[in-house]
GROMACS .gro file of C-alpha atoms in nm:
model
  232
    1UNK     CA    1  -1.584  10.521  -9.135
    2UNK     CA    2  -1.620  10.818  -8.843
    3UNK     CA    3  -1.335  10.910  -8.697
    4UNK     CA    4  -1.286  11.139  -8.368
    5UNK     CA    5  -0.962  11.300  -8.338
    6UNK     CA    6  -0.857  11.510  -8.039
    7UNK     CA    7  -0.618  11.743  -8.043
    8UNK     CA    8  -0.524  12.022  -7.801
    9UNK     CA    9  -0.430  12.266  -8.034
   10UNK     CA   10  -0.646  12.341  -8.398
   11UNK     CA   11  -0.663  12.639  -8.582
   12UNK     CA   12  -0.737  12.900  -8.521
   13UNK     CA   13  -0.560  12.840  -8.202
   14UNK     CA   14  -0.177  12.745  -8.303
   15UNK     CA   15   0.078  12.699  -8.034
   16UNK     CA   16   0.286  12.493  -8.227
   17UNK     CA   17   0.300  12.244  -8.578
   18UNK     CA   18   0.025  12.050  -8.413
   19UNK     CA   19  -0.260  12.240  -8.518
   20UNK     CA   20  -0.202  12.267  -8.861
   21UNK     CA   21  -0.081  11.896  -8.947
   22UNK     CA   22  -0.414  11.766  -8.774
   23UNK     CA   23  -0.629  12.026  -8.951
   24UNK     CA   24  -0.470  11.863  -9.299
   25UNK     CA   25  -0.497  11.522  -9.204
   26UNK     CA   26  -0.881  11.573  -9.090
   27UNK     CA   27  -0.915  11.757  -9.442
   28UNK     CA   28  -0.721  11.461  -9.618
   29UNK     CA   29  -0.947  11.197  -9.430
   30UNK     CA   30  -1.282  11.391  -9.548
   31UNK     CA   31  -1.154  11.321  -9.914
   32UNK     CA   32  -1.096  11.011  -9.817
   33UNK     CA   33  -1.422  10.941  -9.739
   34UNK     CA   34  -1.366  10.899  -9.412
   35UNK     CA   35  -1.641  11.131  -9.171
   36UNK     CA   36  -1.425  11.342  -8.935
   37UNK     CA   37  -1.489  11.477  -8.606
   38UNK     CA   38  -1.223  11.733  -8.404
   39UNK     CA   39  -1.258  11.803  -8.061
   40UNK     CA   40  -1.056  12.031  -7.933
   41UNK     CA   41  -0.925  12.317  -7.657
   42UNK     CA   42  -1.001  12.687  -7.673
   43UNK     CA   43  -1.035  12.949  -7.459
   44UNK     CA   44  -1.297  13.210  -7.648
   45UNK     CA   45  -1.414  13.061  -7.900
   46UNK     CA   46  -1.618  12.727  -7.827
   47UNK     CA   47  -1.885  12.555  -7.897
   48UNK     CA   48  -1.982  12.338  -8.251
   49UNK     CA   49  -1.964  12.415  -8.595
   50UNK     CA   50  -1.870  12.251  -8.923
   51UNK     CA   51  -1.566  12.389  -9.183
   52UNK     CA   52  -1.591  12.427  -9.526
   53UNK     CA   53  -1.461  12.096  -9.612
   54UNK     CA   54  -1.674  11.900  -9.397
   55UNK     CA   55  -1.461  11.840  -9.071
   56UNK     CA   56  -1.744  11.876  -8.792
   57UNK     CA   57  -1.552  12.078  -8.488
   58UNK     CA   58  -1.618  12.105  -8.109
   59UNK     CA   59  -1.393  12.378  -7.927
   60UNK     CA   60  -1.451  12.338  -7.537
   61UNK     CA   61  -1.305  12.568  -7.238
   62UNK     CA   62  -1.208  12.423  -6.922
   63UNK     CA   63  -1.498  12.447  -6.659
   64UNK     CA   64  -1.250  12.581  -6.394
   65UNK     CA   65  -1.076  12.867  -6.413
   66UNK     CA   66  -0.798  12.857  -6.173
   67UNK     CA   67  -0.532  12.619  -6.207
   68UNK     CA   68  -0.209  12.494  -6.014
   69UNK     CA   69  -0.055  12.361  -6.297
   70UNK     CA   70  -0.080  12.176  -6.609
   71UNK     CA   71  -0.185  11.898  -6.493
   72UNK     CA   72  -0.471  11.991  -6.310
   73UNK     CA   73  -0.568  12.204  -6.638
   74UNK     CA   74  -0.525  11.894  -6.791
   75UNK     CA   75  -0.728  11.650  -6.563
   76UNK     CA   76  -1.018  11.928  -6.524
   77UNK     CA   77  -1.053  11.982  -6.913
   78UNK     CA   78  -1.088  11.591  -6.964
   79UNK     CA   79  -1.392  11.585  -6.868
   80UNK     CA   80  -1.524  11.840  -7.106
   81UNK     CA   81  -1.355  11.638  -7.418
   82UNK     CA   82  -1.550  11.335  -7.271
   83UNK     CA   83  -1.844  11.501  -7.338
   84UNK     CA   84  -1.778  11.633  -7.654
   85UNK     CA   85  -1.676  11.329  -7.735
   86UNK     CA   86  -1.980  11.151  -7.620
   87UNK     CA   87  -2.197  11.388  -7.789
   88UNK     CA   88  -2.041  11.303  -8.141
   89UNK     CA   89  -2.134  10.936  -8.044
   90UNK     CA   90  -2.495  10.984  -8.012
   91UNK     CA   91  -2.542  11.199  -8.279
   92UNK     CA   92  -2.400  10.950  -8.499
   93UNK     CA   93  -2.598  10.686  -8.346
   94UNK     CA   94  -2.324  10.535  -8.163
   95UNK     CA   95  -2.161  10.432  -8.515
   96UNK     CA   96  -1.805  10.591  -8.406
   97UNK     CA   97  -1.531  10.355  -8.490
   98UNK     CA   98  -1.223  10.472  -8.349
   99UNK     CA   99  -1.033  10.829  -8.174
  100UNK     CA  100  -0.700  10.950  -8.302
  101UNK     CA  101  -0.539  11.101  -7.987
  102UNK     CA  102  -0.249  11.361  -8.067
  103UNK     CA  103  -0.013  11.386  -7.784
  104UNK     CA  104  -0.073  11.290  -7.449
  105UNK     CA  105  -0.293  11.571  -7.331
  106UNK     CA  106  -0.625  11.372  -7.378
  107UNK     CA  107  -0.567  11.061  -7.306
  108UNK     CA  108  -0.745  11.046  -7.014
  109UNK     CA  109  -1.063  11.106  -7.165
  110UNK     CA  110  -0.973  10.872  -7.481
  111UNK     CA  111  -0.914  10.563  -7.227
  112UNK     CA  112  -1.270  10.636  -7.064
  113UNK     CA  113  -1.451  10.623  -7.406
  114UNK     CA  114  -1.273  10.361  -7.504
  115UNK     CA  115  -1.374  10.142  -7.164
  116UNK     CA  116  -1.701  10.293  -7.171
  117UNK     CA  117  -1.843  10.276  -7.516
  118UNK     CA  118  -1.595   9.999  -7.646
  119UNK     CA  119  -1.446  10.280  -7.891
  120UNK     CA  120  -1.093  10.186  -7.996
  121UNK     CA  121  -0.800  10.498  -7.944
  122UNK     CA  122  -0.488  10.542  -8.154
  123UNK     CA  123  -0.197  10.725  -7.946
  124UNK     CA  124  -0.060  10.967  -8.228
  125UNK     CA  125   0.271  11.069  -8.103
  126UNK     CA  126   0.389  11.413  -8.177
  127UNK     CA  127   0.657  11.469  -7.861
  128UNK     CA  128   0.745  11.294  -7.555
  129UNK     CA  129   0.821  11.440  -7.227
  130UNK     CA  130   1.173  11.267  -7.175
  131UNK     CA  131   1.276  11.502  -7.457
  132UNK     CA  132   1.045  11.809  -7.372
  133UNK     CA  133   1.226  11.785  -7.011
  134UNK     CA  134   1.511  11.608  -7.043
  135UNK     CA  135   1.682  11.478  -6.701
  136UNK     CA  136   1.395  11.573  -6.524
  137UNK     CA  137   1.237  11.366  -6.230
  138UNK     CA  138   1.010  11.565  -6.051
  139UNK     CA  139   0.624  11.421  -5.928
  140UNK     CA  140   0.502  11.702  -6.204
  141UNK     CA  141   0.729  11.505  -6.498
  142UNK     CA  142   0.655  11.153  -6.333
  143UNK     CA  143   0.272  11.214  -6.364
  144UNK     CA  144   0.264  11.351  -6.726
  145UNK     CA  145   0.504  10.983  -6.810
  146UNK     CA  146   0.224  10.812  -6.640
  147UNK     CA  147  -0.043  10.927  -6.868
  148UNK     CA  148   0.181  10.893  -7.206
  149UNK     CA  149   0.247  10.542  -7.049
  150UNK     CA  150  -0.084  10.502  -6.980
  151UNK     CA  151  -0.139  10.600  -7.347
  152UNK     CA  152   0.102  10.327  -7.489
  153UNK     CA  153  -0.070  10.057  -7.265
  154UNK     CA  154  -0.452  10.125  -7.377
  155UNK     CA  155  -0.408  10.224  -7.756
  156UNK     CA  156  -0.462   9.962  -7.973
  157UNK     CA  157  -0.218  10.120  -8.214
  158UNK     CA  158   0.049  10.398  -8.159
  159UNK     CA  159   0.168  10.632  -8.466
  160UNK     CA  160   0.552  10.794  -8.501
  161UNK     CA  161   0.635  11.079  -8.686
  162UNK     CA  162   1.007  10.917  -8.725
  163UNK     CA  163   1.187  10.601  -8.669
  164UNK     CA  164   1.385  10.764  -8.461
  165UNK     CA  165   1.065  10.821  -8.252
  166UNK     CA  166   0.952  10.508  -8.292
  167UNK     CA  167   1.316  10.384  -8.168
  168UNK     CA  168   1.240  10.593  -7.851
  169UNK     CA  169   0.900  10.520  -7.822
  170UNK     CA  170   1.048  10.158  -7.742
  171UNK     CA  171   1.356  10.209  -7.595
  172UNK     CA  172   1.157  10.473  -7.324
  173UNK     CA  173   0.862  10.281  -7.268
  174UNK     CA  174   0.888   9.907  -7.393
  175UNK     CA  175   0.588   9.901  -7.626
  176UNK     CA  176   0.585   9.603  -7.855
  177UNK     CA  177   0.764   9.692  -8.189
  178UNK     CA  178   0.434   9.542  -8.358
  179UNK     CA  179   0.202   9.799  -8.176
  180UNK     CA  180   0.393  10.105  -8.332
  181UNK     CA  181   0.385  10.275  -8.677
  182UNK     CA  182   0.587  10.509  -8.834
  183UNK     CA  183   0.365  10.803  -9.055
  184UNK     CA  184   0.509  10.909  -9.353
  185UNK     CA  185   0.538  11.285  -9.317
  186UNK     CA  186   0.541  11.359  -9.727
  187UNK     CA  187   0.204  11.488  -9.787
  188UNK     CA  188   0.169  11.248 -10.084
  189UNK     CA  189   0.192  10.946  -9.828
  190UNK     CA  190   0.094  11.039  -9.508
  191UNK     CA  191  -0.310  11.013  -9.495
  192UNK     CA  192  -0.232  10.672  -9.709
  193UNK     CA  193  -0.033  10.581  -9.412
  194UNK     CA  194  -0.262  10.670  -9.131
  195UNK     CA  195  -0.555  10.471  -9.326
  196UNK     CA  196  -0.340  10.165  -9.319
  197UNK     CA  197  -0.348  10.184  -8.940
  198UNK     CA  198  -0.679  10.302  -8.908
  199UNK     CA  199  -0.822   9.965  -9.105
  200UNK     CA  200  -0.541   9.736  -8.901
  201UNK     CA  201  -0.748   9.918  -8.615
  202UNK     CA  202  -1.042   9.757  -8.708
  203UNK     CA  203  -0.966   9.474  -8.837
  204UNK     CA  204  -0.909   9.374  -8.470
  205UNK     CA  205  -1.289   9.461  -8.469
  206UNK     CA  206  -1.353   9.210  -8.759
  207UNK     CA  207  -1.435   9.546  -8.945
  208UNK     CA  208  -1.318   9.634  -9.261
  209UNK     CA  209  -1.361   9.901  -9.454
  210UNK     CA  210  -1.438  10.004  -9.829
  211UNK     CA  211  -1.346  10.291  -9.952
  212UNK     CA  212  -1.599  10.562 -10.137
  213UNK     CA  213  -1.870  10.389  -9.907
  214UNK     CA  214  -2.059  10.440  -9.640
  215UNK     CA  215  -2.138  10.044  -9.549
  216UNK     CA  216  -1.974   9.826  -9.340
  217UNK     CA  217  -1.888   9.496  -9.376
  218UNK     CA  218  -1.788   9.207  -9.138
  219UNK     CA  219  -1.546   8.940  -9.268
  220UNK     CA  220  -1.458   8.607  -9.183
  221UNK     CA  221  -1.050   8.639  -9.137
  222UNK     CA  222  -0.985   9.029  -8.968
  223UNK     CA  223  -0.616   8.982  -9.143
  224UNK     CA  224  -0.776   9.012  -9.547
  225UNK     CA  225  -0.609   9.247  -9.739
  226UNK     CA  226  -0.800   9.609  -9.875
  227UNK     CA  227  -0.724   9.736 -10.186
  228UNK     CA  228  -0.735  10.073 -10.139
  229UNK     CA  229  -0.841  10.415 -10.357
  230UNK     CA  230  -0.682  10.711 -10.180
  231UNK     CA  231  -0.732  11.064 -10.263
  232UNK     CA  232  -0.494  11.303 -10.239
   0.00000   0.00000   0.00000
């Protein structure tokens, strides 16, 4: 399996818990057998390299320096996570089978892919902007609801950290109950959890995977059960 997960924060930059948890999941996934891409945001240091445990990181800056707001820093670095993105794809000859958005900040670029090159997105919530902002309604909070809505309504499957998230997830935005799952945040569980959705991802594909291999198979029903191997 290769995986693409986008994140806006990864160390070394840290603005919040963000960059941490997705820099142990992607480490988690690599012993799980499971080839991992980052692409991600920073603002010196850019460019590609590969970390000590595998993970296979692209850093971009945003092509234009001045900026209203976050929004249009938002919209204007899209287009560089695109083609990060894209690169990834063709240097794995265009065997990527799905991107694990965190947070709402690329989701622009994850819905293009996903149209584009027929690559499947997970929404990975972390926070929602009803809570960031709470009561407020301006054009600025409107358009960052449209693009987490926009999230919810292209994903094929959207990860909580919390039932309680989840709850709001579908009391906020109306996403089927079926669409969303809830990630375990013990570290025993949690990559165990985000590999069940990752195979219920594509098994929509009539993909399966096998764990400690590097084939693919296709199967006759996409609803067979895996027994799984996870390492932890």
């Amino acid at each position: 399996m290769r995986a693409i997960l986008f994140s806006w924060e990864y160390p070394p930059r840290i603005v919040g818990k963000l960059a941490e948890y997705v820099s142990n999941l992607a480490t988690q996934l690599m012993k799980n057998h499971v080839e991992t891409y980052v692409v991600t945001y920073n603002d010196s240091l850019t460019g590609a390299s590969e970390e000590a445990n595998g993970v296979k990181v692209t850093r971009v800056v945003n092509p234009v320096n001045s900026q209203v707001n976050i929004i249009t820093w938002d919209l204007t670095l899209n287009q560089e996570i695109e083609r990060a993105a894209a690169d990834f794809y063709y240097q794995a000859g265009k065997r990527i089978d799905l991107i694990d958005v965190f947070d709402w900040h690329f989701i622009p670029a994850a819905v293009m892919l996903k149209n584009a090159l027929s690559i499947p997105f997970i929404y990975s919530v972390d926070s929602l902007e009803y809570h960031r902002s709470p009561g407020a309604d301006t054009p600025f909070n409107m358009a960052i609801r449209g693009i987490e809505w926009l999230g919810f309504y292209e994903a094929t499957k959207v990860t909580a950290k919390s039932d309680w998230m989840q709850n709001e997830i579908l009391r906020l935005y109306k996403v089927p109950t079926e669409k969303i799952a809830v990630i375990s945040q013990k570290p025993s569980s949690r990559v165990k959890d985000v590999l069940k959705v990752y195979n219920e991802v594509l098994g929509g594909t009539d993909k399966q995977w096998r764990p400690h291999s590097t084939l693919w198979c296709s199967a006759g029903s996409s609803h067979r059960e895996l027994s799984v191997a996870y390492v932890s």
